[in-house]
mmCIF file of C-alpha atoms in Angstrom:
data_model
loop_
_atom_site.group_PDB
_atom_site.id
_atom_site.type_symbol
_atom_site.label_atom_id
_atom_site.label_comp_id
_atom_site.label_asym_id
_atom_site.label_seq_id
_atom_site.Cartn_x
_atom_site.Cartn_y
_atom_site.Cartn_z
ATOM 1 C CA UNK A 1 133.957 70.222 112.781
ATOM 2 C CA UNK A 2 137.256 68.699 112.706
ATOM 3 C CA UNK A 3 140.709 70.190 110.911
ATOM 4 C CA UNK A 4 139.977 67.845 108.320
ATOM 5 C CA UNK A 5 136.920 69.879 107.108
ATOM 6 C CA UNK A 6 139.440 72.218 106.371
ATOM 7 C CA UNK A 7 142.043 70.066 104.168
ATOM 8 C CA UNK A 8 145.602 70.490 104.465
ATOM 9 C CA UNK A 9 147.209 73.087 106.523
ATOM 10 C CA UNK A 10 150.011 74.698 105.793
ATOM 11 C CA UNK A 11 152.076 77.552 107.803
ATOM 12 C CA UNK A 12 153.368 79.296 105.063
ATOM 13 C CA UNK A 13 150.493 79.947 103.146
ATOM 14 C CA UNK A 14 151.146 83.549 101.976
ATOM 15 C CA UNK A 15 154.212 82.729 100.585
ATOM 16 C CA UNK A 16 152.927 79.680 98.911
ATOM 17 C CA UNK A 17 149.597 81.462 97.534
ATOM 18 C CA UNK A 18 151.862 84.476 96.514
ATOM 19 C CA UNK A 19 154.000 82.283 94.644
ATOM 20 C CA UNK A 20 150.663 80.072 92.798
ATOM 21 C CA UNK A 21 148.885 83.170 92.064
ATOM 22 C CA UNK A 22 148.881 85.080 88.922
ATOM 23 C CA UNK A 23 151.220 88.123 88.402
ATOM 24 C CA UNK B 1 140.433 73.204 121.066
ATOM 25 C CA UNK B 2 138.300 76.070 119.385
ATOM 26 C CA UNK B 3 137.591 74.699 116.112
ATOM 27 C CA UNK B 4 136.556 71.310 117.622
ATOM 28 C CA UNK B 5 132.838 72.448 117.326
ATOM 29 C CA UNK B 6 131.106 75.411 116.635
ATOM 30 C CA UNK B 7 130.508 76.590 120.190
ATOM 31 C CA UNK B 8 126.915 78.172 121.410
ATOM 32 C CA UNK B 9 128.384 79.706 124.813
ATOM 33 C CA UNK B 10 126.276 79.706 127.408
ATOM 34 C CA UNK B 11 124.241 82.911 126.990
ATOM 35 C CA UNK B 12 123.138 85.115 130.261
ATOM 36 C CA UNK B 13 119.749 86.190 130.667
ATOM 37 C CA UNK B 14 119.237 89.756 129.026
ATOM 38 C CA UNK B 15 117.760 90.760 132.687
ATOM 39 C CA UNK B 16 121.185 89.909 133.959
ATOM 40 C CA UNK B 17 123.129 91.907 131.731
ATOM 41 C CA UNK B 18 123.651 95.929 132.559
ATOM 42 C CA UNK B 19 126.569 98.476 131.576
ATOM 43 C CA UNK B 20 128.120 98.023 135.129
ATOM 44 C CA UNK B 21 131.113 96.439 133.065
ATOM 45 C CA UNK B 22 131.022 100.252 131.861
ATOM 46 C CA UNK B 23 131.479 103.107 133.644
ATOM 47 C CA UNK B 24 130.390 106.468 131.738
ATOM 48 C CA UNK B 25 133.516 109.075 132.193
ATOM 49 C CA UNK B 26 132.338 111.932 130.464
ATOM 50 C CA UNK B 27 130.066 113.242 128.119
ATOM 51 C CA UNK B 28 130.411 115.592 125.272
ATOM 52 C CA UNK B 29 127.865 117.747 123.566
ATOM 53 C CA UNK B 30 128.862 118.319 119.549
ATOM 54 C CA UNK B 31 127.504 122.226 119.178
ATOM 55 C CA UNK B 32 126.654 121.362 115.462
ATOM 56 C CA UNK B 33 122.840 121.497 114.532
ATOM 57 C CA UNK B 34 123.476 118.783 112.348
ATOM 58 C CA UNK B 35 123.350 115.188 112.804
ATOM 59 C CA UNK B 36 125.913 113.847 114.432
ATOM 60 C CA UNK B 37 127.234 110.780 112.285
ATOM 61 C CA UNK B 38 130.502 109.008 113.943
ATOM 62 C CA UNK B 39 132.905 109.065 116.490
ATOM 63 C CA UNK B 40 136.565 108.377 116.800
ATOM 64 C CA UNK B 41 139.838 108.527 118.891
ATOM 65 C CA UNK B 42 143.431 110.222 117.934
ATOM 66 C CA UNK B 43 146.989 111.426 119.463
ATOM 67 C CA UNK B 44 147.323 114.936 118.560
ATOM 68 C CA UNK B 45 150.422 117.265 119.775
ATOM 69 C CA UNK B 46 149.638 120.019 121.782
ATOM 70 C CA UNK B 47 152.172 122.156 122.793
ATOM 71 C CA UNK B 48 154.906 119.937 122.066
ATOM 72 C CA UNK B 49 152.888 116.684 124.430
ATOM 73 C CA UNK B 50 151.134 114.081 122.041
ATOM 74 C CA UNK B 51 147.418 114.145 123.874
ATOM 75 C CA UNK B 52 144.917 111.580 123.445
ATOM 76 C CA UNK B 53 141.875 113.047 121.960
ATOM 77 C CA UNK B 54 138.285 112.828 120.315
ATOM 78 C CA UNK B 55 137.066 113.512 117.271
ATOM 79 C CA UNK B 56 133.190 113.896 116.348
ATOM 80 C CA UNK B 57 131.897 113.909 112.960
ATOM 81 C CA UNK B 58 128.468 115.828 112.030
ATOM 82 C CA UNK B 59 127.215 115.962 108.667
ATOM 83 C CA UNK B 60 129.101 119.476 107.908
ATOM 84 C CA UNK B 61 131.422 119.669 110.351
ATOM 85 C CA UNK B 62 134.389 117.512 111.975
ATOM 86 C CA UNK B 63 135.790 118.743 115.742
ATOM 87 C CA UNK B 64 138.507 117.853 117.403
ATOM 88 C CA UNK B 65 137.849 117.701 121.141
ATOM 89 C CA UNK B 66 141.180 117.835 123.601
ATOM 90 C CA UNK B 67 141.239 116.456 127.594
ATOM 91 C CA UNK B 68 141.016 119.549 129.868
ATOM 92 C CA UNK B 69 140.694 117.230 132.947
ATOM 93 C CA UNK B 70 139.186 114.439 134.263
ATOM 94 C CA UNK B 71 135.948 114.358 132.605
ATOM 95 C CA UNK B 72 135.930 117.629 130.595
ATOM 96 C CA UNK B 73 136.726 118.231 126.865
ATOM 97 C CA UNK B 74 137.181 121.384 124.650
ATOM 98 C CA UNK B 75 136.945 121.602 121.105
ATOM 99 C CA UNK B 76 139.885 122.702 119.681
ATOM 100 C CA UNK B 77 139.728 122.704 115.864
ATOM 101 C CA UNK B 78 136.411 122.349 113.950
ATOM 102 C CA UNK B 79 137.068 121.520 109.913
ATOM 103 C CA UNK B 80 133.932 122.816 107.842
ATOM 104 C CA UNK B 81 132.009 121.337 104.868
ATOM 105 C CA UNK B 82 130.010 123.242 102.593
ATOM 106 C CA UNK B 83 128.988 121.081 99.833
ATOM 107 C CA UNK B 84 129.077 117.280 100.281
ATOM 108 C CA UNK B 85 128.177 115.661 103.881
ATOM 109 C CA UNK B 86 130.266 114.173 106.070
ATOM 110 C CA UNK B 87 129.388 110.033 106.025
ATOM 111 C CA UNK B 88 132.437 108.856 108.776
ATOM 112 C CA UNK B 89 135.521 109.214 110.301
ATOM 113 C CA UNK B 90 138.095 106.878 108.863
ATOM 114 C CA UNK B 91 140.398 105.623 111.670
ATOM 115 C CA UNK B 92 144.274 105.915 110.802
ATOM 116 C CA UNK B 93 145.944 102.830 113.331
ATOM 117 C CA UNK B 94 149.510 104.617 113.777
ATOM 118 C CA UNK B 95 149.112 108.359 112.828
ATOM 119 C CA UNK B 96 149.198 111.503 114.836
ATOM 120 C CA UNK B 97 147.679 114.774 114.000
ATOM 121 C CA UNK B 98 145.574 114.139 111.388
ATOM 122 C CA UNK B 99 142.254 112.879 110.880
ATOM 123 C CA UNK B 100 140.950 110.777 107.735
ATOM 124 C CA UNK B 101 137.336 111.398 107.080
ATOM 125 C CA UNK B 102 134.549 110.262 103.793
ATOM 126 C CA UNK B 103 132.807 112.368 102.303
ATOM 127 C CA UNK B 104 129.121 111.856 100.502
ATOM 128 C CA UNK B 105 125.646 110.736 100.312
ATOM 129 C CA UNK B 106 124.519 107.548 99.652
ATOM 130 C CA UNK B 107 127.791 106.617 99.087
ATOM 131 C CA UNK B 108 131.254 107.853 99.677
ATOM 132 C CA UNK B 109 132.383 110.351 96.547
ATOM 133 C CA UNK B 110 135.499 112.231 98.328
ATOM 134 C CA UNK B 111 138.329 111.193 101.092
ATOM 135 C CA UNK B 112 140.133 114.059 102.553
ATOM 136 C CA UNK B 113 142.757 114.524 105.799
ATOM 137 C CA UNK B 114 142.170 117.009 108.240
ATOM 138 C CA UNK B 115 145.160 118.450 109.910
ATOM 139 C CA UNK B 116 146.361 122.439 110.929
ATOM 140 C CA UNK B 117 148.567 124.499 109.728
ATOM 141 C CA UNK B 118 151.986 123.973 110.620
ATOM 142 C CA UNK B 119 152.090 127.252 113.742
ATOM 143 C CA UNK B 120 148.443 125.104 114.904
ATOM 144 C CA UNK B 121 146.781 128.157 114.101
ATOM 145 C CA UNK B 122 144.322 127.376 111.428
ATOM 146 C CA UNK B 123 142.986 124.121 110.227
ATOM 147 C CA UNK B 124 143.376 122.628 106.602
ATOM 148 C CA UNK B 125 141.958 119.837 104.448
ATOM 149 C CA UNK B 126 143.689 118.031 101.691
ATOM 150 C CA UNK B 127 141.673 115.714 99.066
ATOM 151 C CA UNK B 128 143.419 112.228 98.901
ATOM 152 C CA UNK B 129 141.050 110.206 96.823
ATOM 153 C CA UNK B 130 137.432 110.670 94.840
ATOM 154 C CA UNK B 131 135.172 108.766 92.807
ATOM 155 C CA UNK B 132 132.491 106.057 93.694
ATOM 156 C CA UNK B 133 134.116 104.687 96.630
ATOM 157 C CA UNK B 134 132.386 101.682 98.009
ATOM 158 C CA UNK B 135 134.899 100.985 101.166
ATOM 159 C CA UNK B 136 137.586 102.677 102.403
ATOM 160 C CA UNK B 137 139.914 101.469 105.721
ATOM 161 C CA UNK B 138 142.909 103.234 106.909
ATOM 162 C CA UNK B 139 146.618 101.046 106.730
ATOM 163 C CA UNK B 140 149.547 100.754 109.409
ATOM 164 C CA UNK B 141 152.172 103.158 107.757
ATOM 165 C CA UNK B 142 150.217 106.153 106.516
ATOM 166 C CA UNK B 143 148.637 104.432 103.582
ATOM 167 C CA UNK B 144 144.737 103.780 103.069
ATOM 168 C CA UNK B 145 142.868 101.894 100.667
ATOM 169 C CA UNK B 146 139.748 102.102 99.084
ATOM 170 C CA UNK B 147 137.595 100.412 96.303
ATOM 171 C CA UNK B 148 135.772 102.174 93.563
ATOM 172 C CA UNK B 149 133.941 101.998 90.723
ATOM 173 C CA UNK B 150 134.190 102.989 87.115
ATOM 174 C CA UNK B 151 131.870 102.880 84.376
ATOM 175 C CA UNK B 152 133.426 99.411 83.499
ATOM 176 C CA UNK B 153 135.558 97.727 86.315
ATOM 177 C CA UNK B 154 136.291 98.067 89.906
ATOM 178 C CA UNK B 155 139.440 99.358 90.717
ATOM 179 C CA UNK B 156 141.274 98.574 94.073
ATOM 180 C CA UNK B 157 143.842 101.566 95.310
ATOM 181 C CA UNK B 158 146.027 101.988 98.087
ATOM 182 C CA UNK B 159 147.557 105.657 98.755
ATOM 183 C CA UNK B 160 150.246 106.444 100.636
ATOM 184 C CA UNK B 161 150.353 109.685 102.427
ATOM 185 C CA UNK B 162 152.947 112.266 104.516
ATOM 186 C CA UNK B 163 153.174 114.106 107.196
ATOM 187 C CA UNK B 164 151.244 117.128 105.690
ATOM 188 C CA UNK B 165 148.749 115.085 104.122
ATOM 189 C CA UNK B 166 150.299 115.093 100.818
ATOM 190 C CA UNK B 167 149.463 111.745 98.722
ATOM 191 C CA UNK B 168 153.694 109.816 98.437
ATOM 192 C CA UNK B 169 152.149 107.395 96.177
ATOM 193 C CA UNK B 170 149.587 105.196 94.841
ATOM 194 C CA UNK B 171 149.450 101.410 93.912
ATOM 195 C CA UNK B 172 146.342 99.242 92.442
ATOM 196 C CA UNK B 173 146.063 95.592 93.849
ATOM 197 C CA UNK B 174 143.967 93.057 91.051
ATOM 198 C CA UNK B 175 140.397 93.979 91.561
ATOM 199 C CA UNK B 176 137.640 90.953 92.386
ATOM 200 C CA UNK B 177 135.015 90.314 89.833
ATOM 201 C CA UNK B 178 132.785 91.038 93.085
ATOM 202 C CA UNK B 179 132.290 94.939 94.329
ATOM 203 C CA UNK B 180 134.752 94.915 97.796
ATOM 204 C CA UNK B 181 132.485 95.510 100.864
ATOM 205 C CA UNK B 182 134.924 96.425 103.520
ATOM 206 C CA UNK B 183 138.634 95.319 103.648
ATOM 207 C CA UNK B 184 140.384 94.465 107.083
ATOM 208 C CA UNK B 185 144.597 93.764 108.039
ATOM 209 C CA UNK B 186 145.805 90.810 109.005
ATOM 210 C CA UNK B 187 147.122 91.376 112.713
ATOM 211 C CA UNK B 188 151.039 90.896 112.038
ATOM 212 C CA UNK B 189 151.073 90.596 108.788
ATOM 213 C CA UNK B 190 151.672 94.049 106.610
ATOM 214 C CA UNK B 191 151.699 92.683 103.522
ATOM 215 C CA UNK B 192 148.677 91.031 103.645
ATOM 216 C CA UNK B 193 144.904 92.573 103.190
ATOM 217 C CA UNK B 194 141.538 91.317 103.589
ATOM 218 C CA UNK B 195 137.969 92.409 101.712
ATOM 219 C CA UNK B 196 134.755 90.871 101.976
ATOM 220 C CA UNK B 197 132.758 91.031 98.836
ATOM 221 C CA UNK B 198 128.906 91.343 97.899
ATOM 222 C CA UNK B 199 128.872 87.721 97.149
ATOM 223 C CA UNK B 200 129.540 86.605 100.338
ATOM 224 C CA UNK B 201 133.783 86.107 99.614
ATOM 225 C CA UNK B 202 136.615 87.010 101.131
ATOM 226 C CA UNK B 203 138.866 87.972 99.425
ATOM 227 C CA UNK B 204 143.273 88.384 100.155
ATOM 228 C CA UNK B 205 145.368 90.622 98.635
ATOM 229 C CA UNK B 206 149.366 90.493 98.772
ATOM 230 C CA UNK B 207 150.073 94.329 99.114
ATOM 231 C CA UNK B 208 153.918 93.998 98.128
ATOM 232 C CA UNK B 209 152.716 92.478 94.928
ATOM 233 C CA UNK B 210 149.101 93.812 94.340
ATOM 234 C CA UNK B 211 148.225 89.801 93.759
ATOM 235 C CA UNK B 212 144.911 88.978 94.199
ATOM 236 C CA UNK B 213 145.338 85.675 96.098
ATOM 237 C CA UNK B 214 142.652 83.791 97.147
ATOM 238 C CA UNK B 215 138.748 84.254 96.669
ATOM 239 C CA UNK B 216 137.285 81.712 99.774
ATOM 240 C CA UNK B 217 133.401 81.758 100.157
ATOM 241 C CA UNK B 218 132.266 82.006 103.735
ATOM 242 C CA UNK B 219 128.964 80.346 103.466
ATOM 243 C CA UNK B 220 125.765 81.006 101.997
ATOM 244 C CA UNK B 221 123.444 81.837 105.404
ATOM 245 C CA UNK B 222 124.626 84.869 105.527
ATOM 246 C CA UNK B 223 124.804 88.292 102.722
ATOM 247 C CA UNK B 224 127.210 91.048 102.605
ATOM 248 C CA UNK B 225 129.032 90.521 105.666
ATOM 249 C CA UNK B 226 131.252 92.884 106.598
ATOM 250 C CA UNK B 227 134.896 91.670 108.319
ATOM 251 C CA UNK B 228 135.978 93.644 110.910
ATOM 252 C CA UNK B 229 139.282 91.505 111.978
ATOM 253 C CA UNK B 230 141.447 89.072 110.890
ATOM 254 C CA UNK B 231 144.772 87.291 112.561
ATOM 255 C CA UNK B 232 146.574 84.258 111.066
ATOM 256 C CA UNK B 233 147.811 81.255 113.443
ATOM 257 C CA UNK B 234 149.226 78.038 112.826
ATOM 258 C CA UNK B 235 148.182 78.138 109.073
ATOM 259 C CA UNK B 236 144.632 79.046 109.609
ATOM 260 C CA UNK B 237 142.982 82.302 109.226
ATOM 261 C CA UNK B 238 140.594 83.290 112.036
ATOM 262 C CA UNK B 239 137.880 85.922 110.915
ATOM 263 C CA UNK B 240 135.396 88.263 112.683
ATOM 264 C CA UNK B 241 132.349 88.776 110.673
ATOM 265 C CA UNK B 242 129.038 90.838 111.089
ATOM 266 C CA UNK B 243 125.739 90.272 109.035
ATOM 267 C CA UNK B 244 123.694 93.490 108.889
ATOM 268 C CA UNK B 245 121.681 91.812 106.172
ATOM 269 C CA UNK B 246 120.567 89.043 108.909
ATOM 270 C CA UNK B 247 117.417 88.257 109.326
ATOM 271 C CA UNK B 248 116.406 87.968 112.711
ATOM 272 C CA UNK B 249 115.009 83.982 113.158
ATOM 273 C CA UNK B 250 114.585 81.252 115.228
ATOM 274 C CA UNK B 251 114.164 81.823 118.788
ATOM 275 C CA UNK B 252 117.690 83.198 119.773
ATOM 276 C CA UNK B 253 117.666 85.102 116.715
ATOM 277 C CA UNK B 254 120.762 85.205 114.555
ATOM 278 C CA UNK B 255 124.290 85.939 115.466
ATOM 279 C CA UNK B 256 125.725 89.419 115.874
ATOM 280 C CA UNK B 257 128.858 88.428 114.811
ATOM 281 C CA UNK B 258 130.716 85.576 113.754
ATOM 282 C CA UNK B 259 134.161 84.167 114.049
ATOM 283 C CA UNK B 260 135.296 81.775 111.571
ATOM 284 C CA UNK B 261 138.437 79.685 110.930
ATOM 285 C CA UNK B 262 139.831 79.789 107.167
ATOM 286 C CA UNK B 263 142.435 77.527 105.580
ATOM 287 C CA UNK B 264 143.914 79.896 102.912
ATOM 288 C CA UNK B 265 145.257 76.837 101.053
ATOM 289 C CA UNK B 266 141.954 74.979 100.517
ATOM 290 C CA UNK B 267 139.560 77.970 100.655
ATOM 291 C CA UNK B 268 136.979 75.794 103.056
ATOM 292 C CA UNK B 269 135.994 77.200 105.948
ATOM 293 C CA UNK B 270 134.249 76.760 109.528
ATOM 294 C CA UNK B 271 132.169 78.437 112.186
ATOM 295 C CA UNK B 272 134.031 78.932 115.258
ATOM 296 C CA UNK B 273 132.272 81.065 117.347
ATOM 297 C CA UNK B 274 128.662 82.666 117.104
ATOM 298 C CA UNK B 275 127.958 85.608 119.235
ATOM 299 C CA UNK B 276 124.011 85.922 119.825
ATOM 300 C CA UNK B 277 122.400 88.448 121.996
ATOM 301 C CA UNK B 278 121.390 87.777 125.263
ATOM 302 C CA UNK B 279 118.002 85.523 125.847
ATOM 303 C CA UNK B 280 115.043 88.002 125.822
ATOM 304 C CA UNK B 281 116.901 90.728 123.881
ATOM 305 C CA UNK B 282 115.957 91.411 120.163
ATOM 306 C CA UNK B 283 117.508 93.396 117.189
ATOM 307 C CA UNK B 284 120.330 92.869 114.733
ATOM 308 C CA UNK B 285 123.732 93.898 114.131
ATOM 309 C CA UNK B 286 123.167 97.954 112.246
ATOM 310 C CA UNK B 287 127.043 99.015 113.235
ATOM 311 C CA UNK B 288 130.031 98.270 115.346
ATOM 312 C CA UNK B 289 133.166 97.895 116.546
ATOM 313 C CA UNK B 290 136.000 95.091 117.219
ATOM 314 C CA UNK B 291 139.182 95.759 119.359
ATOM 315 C CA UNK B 292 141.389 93.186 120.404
ATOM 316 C CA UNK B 293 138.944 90.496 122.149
ATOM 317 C CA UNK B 294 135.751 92.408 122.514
ATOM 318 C CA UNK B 295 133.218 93.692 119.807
ATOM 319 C CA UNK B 296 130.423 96.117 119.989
ATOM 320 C CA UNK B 297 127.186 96.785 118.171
ATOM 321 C CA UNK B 298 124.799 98.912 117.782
ATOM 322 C CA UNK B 299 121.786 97.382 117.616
ATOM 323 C CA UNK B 300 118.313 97.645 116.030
ATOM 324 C CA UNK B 301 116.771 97.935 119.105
ATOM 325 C CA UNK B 302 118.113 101.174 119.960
ATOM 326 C CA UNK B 303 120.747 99.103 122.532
ATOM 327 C CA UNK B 304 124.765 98.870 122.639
ATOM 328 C CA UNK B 305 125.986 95.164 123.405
ATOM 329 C CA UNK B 306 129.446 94.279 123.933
ATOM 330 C CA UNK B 307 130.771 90.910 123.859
ATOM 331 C CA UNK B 308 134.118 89.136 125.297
ATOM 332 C CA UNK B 309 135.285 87.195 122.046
ATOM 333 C CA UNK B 310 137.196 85.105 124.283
ATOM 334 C CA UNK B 311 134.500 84.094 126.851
ATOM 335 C CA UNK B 312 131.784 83.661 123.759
ATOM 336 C CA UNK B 313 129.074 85.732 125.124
ATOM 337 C CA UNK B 314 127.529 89.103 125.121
ATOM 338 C CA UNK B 315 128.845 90.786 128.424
ATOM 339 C CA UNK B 316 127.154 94.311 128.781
ATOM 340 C CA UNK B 317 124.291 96.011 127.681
ATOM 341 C CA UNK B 318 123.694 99.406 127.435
ATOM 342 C CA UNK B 319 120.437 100.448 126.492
ATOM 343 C CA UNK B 320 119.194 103.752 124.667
ATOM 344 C CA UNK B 321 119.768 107.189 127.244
ATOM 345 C CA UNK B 322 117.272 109.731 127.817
ATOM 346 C CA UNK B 323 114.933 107.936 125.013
ATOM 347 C CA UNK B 324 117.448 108.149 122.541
ATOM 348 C CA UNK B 325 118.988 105.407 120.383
ATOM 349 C CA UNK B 326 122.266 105.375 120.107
ATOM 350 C CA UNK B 327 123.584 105.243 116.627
ATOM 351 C CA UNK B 328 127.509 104.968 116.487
ATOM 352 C CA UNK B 329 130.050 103.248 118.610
ATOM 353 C CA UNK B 330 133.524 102.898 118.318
ATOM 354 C CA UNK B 331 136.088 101.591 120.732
ATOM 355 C CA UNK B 332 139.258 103.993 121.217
ATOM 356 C CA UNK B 333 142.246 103.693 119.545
ATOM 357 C CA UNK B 334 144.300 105.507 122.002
ATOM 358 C CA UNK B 335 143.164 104.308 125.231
ATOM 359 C CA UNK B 336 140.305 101.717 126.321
ATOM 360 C CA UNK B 337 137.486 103.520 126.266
ATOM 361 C CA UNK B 338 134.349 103.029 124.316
ATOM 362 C CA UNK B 339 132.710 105.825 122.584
ATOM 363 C CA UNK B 340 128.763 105.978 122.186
ATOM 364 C CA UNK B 341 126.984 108.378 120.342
ATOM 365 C CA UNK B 342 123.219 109.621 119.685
ATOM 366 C CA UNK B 343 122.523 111.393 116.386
ATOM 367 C CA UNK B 344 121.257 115.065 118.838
ATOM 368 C CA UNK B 345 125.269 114.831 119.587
ATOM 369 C CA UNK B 346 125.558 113.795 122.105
ATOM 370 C CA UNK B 347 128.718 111.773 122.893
ATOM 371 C CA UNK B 348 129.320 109.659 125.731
ATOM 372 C CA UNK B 349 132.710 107.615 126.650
ATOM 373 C CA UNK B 350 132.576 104.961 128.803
#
């Protein structure tokens, strides 16, 4: 397995999934 | 390096393996006639010096055991239960003098703390939570959540708790579609909290918010795994699973436990690590434990195993004791020991 199995990576993921996700 | 291929470490054979890597300390006896049920590890003041000590849970009764000396124990305060058994001790990771425990039978109906009276003369119990509780872990910062279930939905609670056991407050986080399994922190990161589902899913809360963030499905070989830690590093989500649902196939059998690598933004997923027993051994995962880099299960077999997450591969062995599986383990919170247990009482820390 390779990173790219696992799409893009990004370091600030909580913040980013906090700010997509629904109230 | 580690998530260049899903690594099969080179596996000992089981004749090598032995609990030299363990060396048995002491031994307590829980007094209780009842069946002894889990094991765990807490500071507790004692005249004015916090003291690390042990706590055994029997189906009706909880003791606290202090250190007399090297080796030797007494129970100190024993917390009663008349009605509804005692089903496990629910570690708290920063919290002194007090003691978390679930209540129930099949499955967990009450959550109470167990502390003493303020002059340490008497004990006293204090009912934080009640319902159908399907899993219940204790927080950093006094707080514990649990899942539970109504006649129509699932509801998700975290409760945060004093000194004196009283409940400060209580918050819901979105529930999954999915009854939780077992939740687990993210090392580092507070705010965050993970649950593993009955669909195979993990699932991430934000606990500032109570968002439900991400649903990411671990793979279909295994069902109802239960996560028992998680740490975040360079934008990936690394995951310790167990499978007590595994069947046990193939010549080496299935993996104990399993560490996985998670990209939160895409959901997908990948084996990092699989932990298999020893060559020769059999049995699958029925309980454990995972502290920093090494895990522990009880096996079907009757056996302890402990393996060095780091190294890949299952390092001890400890097989059953005077004929008698062992049916708990737990590593200690508040020092490194491990703590075995055999449902006559018997407790022994290694």
């Amino acid at each position: 397995c390779s990173q790219a199995d696992l799409g893009p990576i990004s370091i600030n993921w909580f913040e980013e999934l906090s700010s997509e996700a629904p109230p | 390096d580690s998530l260049k291929q899903t690594e099969r470490a080179d596996v000992p054979a089981g004749d090598n393996l032995n609990p030299g890597n363990l060396q048995l300390v002491s031994k307590l006896k829980n007094p209780s006639g009842s069946c002894s049920v889990d094991v765990g590890a807490v500071w507790w003041e004692i005249a004015g010096v916090k003291q690390p000590c042990i706590v055994t849970a029997c189906e009706y009764a909880v003791s606290l055991w202090k250190p007399l000396g090297p080796g030797q124990w007494r129970e100190m305060y024993s917390w009663l239960f008349t009605e509804v058994p005692v089903l496990q001790i629910v570690s708290m990771p920063d919290v002194y003098n007090l003691v978390c425990v679930a209540l129930g039978n099949l499955e967990i109906r009450e959550i109470r703390a167990l502390l003493c009276s303020s002059d340490g003369e008497s004990e006293k119990q204090v009912l934080l939570s009640s319902g159908n509780i399907h899993a219940v872990l204790g927080l950093t910062e006094r707080r514990l959540v649990s899942s539970s279930r109504t006649l129509c939905d699932q509801q998700v609670e975290i409760i945060t708790f004093a000194e004196d056991g009283g409940s400060q407050g209580k918050q819901f986080l979105m529930p999954p579609e999915e009854t939780v399994l077992t939740f687990a922190e993210i090392e580092g990161m507070q705010e965050a909290l993970l649950g593993t589902t009955i669909m195979n899913n993990v699932v991430m809360w934000n606990l500032n918010t109570g968002q439900l963030l991400r649903k990411m499905h671990v793979g279909d070989s295994y069902q109802a795994s239960i996560c028992h830690k998680a740490y975040s590093e360079m934008g990936l989500l690394f995951v310790v699973l167990s499978h007590p649902c595994a069947k046990e196939r193939g010549p080496s059998g299935s993996p104990v436990f399993q560490l996985i690598a998670v990209n939160p933004k895409t959901a997908l997923s990948v084996d990092v690590m699989l932990y298999y027993l020893p060559q020769g051994q059999a049995g699958r995962f029925l309980e454990g434990d995972v502290k920093d880099n090494f895990a522990a299960a009880v096996l079907t077999s009757g056996a302890i195993a402990i393996w060095d997450l780091l190294l890949g591969h299952c390092t001890a062995l400890l097989p059953p004791i005077s004929d008698q599986n062992w049916s708990f383990v737990k590593w200690s919170g508040t020092d490194s020991h491990l703590l075995a247990g055999q449902k006559d009482g018997n407790i022994f820390v290694y």
